[in-house]
PDB file of C-alpha atoms in Angstrom:
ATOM      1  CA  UNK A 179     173.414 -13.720 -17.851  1.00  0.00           C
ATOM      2  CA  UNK A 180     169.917 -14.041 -19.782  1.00  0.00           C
ATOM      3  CA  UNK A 181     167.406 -15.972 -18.847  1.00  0.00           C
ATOM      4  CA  UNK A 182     165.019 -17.512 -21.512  1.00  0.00           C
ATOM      5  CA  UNK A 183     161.888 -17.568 -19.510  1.00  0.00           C
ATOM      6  CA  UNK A 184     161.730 -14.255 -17.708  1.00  0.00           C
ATOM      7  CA  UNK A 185     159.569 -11.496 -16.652  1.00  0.00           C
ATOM      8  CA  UNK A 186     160.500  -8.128 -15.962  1.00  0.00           C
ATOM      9  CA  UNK A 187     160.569  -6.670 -12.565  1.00  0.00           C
ATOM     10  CA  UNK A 188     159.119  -2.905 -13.015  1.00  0.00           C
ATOM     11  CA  UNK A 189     161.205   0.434 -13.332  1.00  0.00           C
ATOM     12  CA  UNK A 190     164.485  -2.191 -13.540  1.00  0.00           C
ATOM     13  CA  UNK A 191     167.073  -1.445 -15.735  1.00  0.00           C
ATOM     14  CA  UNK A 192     168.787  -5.165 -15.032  1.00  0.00           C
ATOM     15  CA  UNK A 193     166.580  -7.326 -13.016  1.00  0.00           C
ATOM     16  CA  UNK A 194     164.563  -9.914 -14.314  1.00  0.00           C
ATOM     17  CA  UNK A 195     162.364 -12.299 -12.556  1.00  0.00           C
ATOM     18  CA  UNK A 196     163.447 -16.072 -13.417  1.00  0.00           C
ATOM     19  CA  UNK A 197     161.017 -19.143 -13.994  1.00  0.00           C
ATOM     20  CA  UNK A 198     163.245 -22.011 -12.655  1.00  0.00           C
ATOM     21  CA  UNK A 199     162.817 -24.581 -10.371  1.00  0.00           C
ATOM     22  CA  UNK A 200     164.435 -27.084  -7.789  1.00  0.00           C
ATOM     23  CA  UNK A 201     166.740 -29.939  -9.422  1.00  0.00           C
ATOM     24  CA  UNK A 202     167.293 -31.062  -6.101  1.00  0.00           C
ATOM     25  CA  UNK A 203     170.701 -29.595  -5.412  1.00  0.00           C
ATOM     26  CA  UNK A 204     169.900 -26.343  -6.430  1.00  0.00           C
ATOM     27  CA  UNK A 205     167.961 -23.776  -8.171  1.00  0.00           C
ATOM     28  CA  UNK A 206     167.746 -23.905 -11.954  1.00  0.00           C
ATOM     29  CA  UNK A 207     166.473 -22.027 -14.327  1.00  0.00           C
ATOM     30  CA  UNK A 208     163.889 -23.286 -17.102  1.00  0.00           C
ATOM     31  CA  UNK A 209     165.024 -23.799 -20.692  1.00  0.00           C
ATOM     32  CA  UNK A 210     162.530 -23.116 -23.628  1.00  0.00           C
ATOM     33  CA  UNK A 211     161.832 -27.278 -24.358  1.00  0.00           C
ATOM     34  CA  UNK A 212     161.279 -28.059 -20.827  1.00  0.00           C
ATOM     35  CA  UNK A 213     159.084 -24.446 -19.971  1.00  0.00           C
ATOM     36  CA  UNK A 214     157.582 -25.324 -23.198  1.00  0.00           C
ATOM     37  CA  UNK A 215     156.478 -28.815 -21.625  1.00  0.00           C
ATOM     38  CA  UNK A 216     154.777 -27.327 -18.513  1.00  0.00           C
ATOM     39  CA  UNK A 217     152.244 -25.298 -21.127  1.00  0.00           C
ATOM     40  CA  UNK A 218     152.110 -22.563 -18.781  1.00  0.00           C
ATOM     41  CA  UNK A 219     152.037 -18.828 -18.874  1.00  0.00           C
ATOM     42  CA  UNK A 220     154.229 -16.492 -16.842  1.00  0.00           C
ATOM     43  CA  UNK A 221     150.975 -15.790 -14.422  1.00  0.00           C
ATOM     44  CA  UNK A 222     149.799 -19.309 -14.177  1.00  0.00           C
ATOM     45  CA  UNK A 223     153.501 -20.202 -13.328  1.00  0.00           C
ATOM     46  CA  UNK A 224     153.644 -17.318 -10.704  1.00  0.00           C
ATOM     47  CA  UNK A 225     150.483 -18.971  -9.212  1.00  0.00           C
ATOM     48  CA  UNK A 226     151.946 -21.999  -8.945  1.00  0.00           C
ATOM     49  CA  UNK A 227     155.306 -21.075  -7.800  1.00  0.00           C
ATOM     50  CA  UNK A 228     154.239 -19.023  -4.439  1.00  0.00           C
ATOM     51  CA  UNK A 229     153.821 -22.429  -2.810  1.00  0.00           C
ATOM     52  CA  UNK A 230     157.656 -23.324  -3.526  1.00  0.00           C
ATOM     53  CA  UNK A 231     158.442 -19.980  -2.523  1.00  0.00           C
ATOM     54  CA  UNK A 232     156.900 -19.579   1.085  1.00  0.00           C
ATOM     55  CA  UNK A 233     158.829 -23.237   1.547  1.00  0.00           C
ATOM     56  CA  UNK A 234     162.083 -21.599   0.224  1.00  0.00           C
ATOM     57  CA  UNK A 235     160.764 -18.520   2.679  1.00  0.00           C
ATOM     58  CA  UNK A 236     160.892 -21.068   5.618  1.00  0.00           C
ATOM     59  CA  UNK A 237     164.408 -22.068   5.440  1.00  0.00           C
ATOM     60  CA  UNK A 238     166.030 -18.860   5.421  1.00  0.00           C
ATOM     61  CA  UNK A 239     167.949 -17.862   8.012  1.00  0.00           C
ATOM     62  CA  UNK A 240     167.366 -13.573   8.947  1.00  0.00           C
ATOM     63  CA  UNK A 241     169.236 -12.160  11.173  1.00  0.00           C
ATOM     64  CA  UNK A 242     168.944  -8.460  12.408  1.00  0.00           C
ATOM     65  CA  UNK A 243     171.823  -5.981  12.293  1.00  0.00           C
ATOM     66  CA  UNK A 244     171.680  -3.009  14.996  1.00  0.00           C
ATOM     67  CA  UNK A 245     173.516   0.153  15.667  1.00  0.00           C
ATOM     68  CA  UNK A 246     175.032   0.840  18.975  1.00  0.00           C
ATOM     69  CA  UNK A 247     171.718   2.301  20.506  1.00  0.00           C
ATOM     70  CA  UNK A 248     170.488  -1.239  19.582  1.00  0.00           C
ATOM     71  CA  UNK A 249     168.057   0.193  16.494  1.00  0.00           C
ATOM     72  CA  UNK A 250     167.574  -2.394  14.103  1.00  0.00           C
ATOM     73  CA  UNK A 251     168.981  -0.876  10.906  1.00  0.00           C
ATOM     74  CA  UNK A 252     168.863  -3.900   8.482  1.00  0.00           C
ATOM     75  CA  UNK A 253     168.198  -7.329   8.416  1.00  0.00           C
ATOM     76  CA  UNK A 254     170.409 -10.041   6.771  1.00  0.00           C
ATOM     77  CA  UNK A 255     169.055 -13.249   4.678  1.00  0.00           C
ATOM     78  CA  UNK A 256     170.798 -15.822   4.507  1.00  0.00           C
ATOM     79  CA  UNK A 257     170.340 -19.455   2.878  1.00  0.00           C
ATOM     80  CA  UNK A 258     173.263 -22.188   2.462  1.00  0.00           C
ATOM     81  CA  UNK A 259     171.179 -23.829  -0.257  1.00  0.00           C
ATOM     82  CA  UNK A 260     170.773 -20.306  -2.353  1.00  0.00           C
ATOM     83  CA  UNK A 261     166.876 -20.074  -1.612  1.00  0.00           C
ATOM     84  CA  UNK A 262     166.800 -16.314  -0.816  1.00  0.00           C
ATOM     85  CA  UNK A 263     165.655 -15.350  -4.260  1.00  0.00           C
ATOM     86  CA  UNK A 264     163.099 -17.158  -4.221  1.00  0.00           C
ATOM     87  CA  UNK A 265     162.494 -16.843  -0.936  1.00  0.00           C
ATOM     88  CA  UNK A 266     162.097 -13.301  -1.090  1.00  0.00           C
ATOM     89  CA  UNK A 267     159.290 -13.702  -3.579  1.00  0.00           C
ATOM     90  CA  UNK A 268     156.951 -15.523  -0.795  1.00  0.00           C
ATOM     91  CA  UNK A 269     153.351 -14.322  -0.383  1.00  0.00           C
ATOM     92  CA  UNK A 270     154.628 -13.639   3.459  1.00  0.00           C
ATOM     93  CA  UNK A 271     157.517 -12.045   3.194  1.00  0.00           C
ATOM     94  CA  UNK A 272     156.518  -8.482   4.084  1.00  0.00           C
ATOM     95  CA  UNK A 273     154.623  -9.868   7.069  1.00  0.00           C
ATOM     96  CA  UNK A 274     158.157 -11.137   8.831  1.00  0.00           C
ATOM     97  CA  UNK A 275     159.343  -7.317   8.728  1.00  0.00           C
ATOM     98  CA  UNK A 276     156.150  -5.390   9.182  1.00  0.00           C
ATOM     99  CA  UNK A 277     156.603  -4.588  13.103  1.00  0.00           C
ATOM    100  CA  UNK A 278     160.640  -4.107  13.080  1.00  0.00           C
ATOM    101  CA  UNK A 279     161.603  -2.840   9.543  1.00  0.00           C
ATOM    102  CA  UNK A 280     158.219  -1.350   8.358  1.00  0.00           C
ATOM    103  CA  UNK A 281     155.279  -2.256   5.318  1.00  0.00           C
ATOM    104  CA  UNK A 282     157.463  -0.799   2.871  1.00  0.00           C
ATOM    105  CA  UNK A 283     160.616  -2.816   2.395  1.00  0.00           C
ATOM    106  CA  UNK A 284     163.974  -1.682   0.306  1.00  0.00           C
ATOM    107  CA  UNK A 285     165.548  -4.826  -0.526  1.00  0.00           C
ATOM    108  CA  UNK A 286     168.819  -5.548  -2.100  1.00  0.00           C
ATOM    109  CA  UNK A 287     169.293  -9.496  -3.279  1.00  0.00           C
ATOM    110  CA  UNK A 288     173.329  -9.446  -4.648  1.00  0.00           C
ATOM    111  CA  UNK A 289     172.985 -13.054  -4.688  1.00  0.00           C
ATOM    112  CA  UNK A 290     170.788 -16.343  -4.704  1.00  0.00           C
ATOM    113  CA  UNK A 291     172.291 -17.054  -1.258  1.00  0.00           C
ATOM    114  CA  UNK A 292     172.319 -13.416   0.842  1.00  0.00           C
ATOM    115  CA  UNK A 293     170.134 -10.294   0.841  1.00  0.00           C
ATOM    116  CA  UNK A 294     169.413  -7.340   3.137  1.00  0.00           C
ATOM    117  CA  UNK A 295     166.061  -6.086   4.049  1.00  0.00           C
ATOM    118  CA  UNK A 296     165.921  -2.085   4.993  1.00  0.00           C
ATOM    119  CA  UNK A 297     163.101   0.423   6.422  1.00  0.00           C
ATOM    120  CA  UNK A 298     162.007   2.325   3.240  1.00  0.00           C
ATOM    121  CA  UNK A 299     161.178   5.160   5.942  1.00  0.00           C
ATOM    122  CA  UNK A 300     164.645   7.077   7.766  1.00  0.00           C
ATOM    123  CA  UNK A 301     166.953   4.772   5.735  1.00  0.00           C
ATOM    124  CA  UNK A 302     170.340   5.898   4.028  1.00  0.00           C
ATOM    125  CA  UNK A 303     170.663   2.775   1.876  1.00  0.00           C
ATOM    126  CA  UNK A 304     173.698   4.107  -0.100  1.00  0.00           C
ATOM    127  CA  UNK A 305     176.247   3.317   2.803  1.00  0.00           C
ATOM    128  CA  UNK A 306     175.619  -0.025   2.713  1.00  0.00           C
ATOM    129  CA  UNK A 307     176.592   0.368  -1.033  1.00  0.00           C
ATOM    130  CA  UNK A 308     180.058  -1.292  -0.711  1.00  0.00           C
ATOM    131  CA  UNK A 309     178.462  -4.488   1.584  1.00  0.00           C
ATOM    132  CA  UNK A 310     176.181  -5.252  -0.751  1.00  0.00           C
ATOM    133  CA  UNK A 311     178.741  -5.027  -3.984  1.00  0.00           C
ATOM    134  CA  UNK A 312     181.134  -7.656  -1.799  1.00  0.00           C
ATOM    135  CA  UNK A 313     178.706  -9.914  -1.319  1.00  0.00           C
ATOM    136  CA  UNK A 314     177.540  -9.899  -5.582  1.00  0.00           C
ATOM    137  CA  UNK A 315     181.450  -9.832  -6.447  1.00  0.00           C
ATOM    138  CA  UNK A 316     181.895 -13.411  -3.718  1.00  0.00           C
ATOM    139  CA  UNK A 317     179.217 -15.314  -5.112  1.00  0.00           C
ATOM    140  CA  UNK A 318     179.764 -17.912  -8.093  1.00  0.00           C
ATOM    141  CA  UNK A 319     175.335 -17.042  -8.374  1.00  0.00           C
ATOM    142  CA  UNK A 320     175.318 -13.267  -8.609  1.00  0.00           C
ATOM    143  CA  UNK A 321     171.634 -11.844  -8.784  1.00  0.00           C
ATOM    144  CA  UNK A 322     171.367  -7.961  -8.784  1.00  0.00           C
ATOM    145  CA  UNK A 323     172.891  -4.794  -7.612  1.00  0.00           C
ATOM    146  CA  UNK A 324     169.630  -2.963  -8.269  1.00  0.00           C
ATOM    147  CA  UNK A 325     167.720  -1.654  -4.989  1.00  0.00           C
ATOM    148  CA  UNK A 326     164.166  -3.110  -5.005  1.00  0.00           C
ATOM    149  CA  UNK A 327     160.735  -1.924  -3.158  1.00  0.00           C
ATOM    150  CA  UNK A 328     158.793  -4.492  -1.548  1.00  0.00           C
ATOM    151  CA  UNK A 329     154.885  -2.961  -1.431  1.00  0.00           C
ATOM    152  CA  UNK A 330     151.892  -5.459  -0.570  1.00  0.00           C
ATOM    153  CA  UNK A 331     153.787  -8.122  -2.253  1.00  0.00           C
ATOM    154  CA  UNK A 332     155.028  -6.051  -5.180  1.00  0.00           C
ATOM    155  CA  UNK A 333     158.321  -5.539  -5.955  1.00  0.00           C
ATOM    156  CA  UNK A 334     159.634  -2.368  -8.432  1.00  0.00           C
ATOM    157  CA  UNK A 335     163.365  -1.220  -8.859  1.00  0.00           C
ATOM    158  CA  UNK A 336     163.791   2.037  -6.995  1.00  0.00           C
ATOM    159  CA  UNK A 337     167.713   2.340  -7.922  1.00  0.00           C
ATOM    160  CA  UNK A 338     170.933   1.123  -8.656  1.00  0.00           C
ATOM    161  CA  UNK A 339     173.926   0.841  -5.686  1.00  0.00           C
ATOM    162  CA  UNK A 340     176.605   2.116  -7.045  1.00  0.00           C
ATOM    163  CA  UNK A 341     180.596   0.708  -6.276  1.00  0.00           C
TER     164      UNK A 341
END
């Protein structure tokens, strides 16, 4: 579905950052009369909007998935109120992996309510191709099937999981 505020997310061939905000129940994104009434620019609102994101951040739930020698391969995010893409986009996001998963982050969002966080470095994302396809196909709020690099806060597509 298109968005009519958006910004692009670089190298993406599908994802699109949103503007939207909290109706109290859930996430929404803006319409043009209403974006319109904010007179704001897509920086000015990404200035404004890292505050509601590092909240979002906070109520996520992560949980980390290990192997059978105990090696944390990925971690899961998780949010029953469908925070976790904008969660994702907190200031201090990178800092919650840094010392298991790395400072380069490949991150998969298939949905406003789930995501997985891998190590860029010694990481065979493509197996985990078919988990994160379930979890876009389950959700009423599908987000993007696209694999994304998180770098100092930056986030780029990097590729596409395939079905």
């Amino acid at each position: 579905m298109g968005a009519p505020i958006s910004a692009p997310v670089e190298n993406a061939q599908r994802t699109v950052r949103v503007a939207g905000y909290w109706d109290g129940s859930q996430l929404k994104a803006f319409d043009r009369k209403r974006w319109g009434l904010l007179r704001l620019n897509w920086p000015m609102f990404e200035t404004k909007a890292r505050g509601a994101n590092s909240g979002d951040f906070q109520k996520l739930q992560v949980h980390f998935k290990r192997d059978k020698r105990m090696v944390i391969e990925y971690a899961e995010i998780t949010s029953d109120e469908g925070l976790v893409s904008s969660g994702v986009l907190a200031p201090e996001f990178g800092e919650k992996f840094q010392e298991t998963l790395g400072d380069v982050l490949l991150l998969a969002v298939p949905s406003r309510s789930r995501a997985f966080v891998f190590p860029q470095l010694a990481s065979d994302v493509s197996k985990y191709s078919g988990l994160v396809w379930s979890a876009y196909r389950e959700t009423a709020y599908p987000v993007t099937v696209e694999l994304l690099e998180w770098k100092k806060g930056t986030l780029r597509a990097v590729g596409l999981f395939e079905p």
